[in-house]
PDB file of C-alpha atoms in Angstrom:
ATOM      1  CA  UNK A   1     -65.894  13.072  25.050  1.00 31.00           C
ATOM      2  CA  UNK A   2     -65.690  12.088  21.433  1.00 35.00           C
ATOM      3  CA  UNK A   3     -67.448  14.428  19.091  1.00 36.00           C
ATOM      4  CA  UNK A   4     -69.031  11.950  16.713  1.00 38.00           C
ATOM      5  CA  UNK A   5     -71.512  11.352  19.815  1.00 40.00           C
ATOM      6  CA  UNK A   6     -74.286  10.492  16.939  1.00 41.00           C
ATOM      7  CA  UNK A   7     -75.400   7.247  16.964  1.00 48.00           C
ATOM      8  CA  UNK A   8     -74.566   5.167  13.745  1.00 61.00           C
ATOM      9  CA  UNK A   9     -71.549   7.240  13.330  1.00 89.00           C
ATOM     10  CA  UNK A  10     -68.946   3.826  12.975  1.00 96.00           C
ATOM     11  CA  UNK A  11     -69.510   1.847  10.044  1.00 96.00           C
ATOM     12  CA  UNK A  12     -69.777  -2.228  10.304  1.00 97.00           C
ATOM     13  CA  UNK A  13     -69.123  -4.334   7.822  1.00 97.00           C
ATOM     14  CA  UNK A  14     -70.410  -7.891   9.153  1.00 96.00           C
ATOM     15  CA  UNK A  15     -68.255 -11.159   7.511  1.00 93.00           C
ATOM     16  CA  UNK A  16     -69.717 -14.570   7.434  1.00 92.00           C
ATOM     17  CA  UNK A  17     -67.501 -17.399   6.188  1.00 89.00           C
ATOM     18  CA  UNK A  18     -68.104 -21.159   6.893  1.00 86.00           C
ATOM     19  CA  UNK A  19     -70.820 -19.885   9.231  1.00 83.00           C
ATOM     20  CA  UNK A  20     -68.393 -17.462  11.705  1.00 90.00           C
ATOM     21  CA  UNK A  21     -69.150 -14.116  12.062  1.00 94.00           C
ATOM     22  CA  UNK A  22     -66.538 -11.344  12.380  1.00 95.00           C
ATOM     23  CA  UNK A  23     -66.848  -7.527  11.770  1.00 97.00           C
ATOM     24  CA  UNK A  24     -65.035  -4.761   9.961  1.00 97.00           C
ATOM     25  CA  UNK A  25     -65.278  -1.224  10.874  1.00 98.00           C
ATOM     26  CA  UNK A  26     -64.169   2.243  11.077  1.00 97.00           C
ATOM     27  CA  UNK A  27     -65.220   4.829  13.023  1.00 95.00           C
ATOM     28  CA  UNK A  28     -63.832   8.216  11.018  1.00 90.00           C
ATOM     29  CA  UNK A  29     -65.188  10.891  12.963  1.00 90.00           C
ATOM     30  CA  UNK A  30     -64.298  10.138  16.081  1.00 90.00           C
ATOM     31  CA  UNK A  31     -60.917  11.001  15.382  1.00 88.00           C
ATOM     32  CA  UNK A  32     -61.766  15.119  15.023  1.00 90.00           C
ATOM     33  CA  UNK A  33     -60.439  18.638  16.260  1.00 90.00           C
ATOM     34  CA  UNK A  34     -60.232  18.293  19.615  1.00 91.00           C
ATOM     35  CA  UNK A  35     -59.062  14.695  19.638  1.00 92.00           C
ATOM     36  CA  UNK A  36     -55.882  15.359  17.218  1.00 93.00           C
ATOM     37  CA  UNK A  37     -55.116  18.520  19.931  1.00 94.00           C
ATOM     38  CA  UNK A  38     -55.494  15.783  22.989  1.00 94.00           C
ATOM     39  CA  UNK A  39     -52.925  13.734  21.156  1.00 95.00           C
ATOM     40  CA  UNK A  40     -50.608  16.208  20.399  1.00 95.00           C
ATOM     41  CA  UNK A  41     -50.557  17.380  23.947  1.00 95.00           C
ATOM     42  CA  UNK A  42     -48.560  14.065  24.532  1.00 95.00           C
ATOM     43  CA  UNK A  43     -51.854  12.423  26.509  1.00 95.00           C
ATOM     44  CA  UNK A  44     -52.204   8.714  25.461  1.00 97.00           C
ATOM     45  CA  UNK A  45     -55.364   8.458  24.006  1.00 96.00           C
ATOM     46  CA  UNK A  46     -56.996   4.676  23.941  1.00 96.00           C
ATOM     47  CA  UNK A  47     -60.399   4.245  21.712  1.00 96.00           C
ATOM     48  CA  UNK A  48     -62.014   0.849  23.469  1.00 97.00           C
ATOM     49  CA  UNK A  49     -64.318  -1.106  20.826  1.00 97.00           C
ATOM     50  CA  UNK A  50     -67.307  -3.686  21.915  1.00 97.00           C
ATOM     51  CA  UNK A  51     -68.134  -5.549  19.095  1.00 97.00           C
ATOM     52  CA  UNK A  52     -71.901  -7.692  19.640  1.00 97.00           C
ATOM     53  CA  UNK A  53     -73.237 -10.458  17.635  1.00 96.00           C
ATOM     54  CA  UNK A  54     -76.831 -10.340  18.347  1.00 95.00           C
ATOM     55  CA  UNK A  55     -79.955 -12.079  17.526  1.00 94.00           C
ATOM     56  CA  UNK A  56     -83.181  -9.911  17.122  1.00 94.00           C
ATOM     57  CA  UNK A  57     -86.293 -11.453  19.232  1.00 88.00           C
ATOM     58  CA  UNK A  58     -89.539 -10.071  19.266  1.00 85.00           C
ATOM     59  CA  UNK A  59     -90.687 -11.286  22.907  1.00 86.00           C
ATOM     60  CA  UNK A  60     -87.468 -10.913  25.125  1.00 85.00           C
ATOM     61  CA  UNK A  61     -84.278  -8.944  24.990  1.00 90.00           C
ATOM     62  CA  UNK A  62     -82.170  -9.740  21.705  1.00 92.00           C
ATOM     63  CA  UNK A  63     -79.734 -12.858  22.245  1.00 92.00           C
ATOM     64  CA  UNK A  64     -75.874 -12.134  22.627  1.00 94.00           C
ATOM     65  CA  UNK A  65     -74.520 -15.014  20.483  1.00 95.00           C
ATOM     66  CA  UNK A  66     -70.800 -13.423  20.319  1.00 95.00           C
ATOM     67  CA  UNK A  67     -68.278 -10.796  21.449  1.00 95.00           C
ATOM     68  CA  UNK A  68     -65.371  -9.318  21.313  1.00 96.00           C
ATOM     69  CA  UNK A  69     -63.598  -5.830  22.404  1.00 96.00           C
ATOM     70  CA  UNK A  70     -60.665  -4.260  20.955  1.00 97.00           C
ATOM     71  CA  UNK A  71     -58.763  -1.090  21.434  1.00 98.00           C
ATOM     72  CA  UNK A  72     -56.333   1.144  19.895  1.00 98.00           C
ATOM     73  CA  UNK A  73     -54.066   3.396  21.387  1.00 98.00           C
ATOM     74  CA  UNK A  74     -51.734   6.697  20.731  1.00 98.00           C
ATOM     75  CA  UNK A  75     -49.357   7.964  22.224  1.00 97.00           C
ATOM     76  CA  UNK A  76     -47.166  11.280  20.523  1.00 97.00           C
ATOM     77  CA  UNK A  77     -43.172  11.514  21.549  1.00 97.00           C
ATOM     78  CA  UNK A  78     -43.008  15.524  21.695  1.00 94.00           C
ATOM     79  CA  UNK A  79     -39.569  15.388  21.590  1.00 95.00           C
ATOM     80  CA  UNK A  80     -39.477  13.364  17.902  1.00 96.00           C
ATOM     81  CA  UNK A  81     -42.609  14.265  16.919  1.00 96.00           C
ATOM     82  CA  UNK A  82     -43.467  10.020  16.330  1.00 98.00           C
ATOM     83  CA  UNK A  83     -47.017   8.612  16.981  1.00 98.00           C
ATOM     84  CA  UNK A  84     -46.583   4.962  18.697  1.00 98.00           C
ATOM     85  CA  UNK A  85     -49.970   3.718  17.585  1.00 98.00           C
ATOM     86  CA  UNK A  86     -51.286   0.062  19.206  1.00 98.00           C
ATOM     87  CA  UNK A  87     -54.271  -2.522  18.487  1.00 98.00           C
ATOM     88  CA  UNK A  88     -55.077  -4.847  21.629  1.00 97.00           C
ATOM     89  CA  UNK A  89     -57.443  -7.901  21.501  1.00 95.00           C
ATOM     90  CA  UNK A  90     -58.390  -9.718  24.871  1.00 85.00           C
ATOM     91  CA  UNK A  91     -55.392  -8.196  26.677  1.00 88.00           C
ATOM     92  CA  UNK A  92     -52.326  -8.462  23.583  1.00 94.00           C
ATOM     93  CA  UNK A  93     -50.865  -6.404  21.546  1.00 96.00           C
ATOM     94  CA  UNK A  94     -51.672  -7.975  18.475  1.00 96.00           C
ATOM     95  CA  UNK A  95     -50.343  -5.119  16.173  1.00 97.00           C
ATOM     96  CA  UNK A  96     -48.139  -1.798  16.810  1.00 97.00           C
ATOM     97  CA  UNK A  97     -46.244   0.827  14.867  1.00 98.00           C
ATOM     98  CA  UNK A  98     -44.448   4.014  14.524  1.00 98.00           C
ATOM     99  CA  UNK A  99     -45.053   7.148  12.345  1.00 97.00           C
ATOM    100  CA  UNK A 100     -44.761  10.734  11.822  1.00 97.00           C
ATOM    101  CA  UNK A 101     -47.868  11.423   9.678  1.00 96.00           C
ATOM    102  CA  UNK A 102     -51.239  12.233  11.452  1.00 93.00           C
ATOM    103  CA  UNK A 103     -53.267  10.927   8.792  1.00 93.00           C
ATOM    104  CA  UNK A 104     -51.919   7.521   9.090  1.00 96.00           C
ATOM    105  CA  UNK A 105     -52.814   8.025  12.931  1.00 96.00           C
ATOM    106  CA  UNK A 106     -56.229   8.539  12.332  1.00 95.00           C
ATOM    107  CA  UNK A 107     -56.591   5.703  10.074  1.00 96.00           C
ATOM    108  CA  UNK A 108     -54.719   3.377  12.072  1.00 97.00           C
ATOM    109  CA  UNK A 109     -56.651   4.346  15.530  1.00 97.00           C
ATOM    110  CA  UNK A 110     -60.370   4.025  13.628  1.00 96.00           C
ATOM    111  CA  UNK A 111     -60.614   0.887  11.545  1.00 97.00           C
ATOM    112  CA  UNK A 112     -59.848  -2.868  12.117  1.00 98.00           C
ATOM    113  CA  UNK A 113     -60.685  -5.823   9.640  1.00 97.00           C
ATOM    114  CA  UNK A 114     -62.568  -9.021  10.439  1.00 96.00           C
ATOM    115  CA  UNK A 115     -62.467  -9.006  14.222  1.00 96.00           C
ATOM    116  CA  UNK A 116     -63.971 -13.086  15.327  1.00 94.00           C
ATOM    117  CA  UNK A 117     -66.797 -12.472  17.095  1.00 94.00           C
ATOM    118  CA  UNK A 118     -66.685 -15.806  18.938  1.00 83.00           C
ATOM    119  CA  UNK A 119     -70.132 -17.099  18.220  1.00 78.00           C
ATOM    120  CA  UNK A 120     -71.139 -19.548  21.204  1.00 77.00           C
ATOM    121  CA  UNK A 121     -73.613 -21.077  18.927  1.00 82.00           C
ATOM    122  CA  UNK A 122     -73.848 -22.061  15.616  1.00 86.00           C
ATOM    123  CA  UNK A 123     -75.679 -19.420  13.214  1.00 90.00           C
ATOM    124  CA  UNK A 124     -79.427 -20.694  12.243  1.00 91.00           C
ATOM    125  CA  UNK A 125     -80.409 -20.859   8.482  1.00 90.00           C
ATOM    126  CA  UNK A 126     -82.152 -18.096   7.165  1.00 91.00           C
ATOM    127  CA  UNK A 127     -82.545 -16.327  10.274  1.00 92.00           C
ATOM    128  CA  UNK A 128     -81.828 -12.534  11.142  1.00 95.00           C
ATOM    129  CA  UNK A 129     -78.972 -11.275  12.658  1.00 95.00           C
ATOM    130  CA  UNK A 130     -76.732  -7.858  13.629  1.00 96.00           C
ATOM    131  CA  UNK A 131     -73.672  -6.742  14.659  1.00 97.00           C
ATOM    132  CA  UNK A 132     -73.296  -3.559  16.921  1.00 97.00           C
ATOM    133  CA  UNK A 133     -69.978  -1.658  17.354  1.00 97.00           C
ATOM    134  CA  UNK A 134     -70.113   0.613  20.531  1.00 96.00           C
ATOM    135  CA  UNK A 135     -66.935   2.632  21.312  1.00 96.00           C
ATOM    136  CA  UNK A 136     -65.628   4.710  24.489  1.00 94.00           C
ATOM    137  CA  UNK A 137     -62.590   7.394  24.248  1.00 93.00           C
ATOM    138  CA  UNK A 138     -60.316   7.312  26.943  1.00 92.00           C
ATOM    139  CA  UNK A 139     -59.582  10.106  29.214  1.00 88.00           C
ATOM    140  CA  UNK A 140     -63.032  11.404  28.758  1.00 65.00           C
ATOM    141  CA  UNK A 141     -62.840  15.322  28.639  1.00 53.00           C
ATOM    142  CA  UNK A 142     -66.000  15.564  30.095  1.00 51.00           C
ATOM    143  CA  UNK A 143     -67.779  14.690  33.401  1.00 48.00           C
ATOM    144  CA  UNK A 144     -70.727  13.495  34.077  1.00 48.00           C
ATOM    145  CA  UNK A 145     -73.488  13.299  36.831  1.00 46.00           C
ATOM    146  CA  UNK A 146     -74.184   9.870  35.586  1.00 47.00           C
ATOM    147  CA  UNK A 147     -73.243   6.937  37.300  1.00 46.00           C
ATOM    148  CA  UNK A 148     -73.129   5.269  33.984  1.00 46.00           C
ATOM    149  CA  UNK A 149     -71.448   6.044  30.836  1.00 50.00           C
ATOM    150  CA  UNK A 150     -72.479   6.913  27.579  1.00 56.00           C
ATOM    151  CA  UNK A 151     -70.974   5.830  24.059  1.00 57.00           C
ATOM    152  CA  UNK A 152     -68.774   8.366  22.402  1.00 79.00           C
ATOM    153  CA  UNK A 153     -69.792   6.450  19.208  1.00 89.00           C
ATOM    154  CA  UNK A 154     -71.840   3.520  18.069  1.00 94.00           C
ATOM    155  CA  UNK A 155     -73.112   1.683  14.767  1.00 95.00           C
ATOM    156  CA  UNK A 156     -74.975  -1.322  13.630  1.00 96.00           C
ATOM    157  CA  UNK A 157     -75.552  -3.627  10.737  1.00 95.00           C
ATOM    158  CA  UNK A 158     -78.100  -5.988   9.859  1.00 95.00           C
ATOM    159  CA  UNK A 159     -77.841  -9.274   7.749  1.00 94.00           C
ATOM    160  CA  UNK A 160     -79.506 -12.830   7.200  1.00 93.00           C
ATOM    161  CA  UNK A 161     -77.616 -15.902   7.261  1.00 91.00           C
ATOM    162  CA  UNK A 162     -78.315 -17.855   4.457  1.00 86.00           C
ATOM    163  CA  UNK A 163     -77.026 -21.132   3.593  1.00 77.00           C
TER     164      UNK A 163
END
């Protein structure tokens, strides 16, 4: 499993323009020692993102209003020493490309910009809102007697829609 297993360890940056929501974030310590030696064993390594919008409510569970999941992936040639490095939103390869440096790797496999969150419902005047990033590292390097799995990383930010 990741090691940034602390909670509010990815950074959101919720964007609201002409009343639609989308999220930047990065998620910096996820990428850490015994990541960079998974990828350099030639595994591919995916990092799945589940981005919420949510509104807070004080009597039920908070409303979903939006979602939206996205994933990078990494992949290192042995042979050329080359990182293919991939983003993938609802199924597409929206972005991919090649490099030797590691540091572009880990900046490349922890951050996207202004992901749409799809909001099924317009956003209400002056009312509270927040968007939670949850991520998952695939292969997992540990197992679990839980039927369920935990978050290798998550993080949250508040706002108030005001028009």
């Amino acid at each position: 499993l990741v090691g940034a297993a602390a909670s509010d360890s990815i950074r959101v940056t919720p964007v609201v323009s002409e009343g639609l929501v989308s999220a930047s974030f990065e998620a910096p310590m996820a990428f850490d020692a015994d990541i960079q030696d998974l990828v350099r064993s030639g595994l591919l390594l995916t990092f799945t993102f589940n981005i919420e919008l949510r509104r807070p409510s004080s009597v039920w569970m908070d409303r979903v209003l939006g979602t939206a999941t996205v994933a990078s992936s990494v992949k290192l040639d042995n042979l050329t020493a080359v990182y293919q490095v991939s983003k993938v939103q609802d199924g597409r390869v929206f972005w991919s490309e090649r490099t030797q440096e590691a540091t572009q790797v880990r900046v490349w496999m922890t951050a996207f910009e202004k992901v749409s969150l799809g909001a099924r419902e317009a956003l209400e005047p002056n009312a509270d809102y927040y968007v939670r990033v949850r991520m998952q590292a695939s292969p997992r390097r540990t197992l679990s007697v839980w039927p369920w799995s935990s978050d290798a990383a998550s993080g949250r930010a508040d706002f108030t829609f005001i028009r």
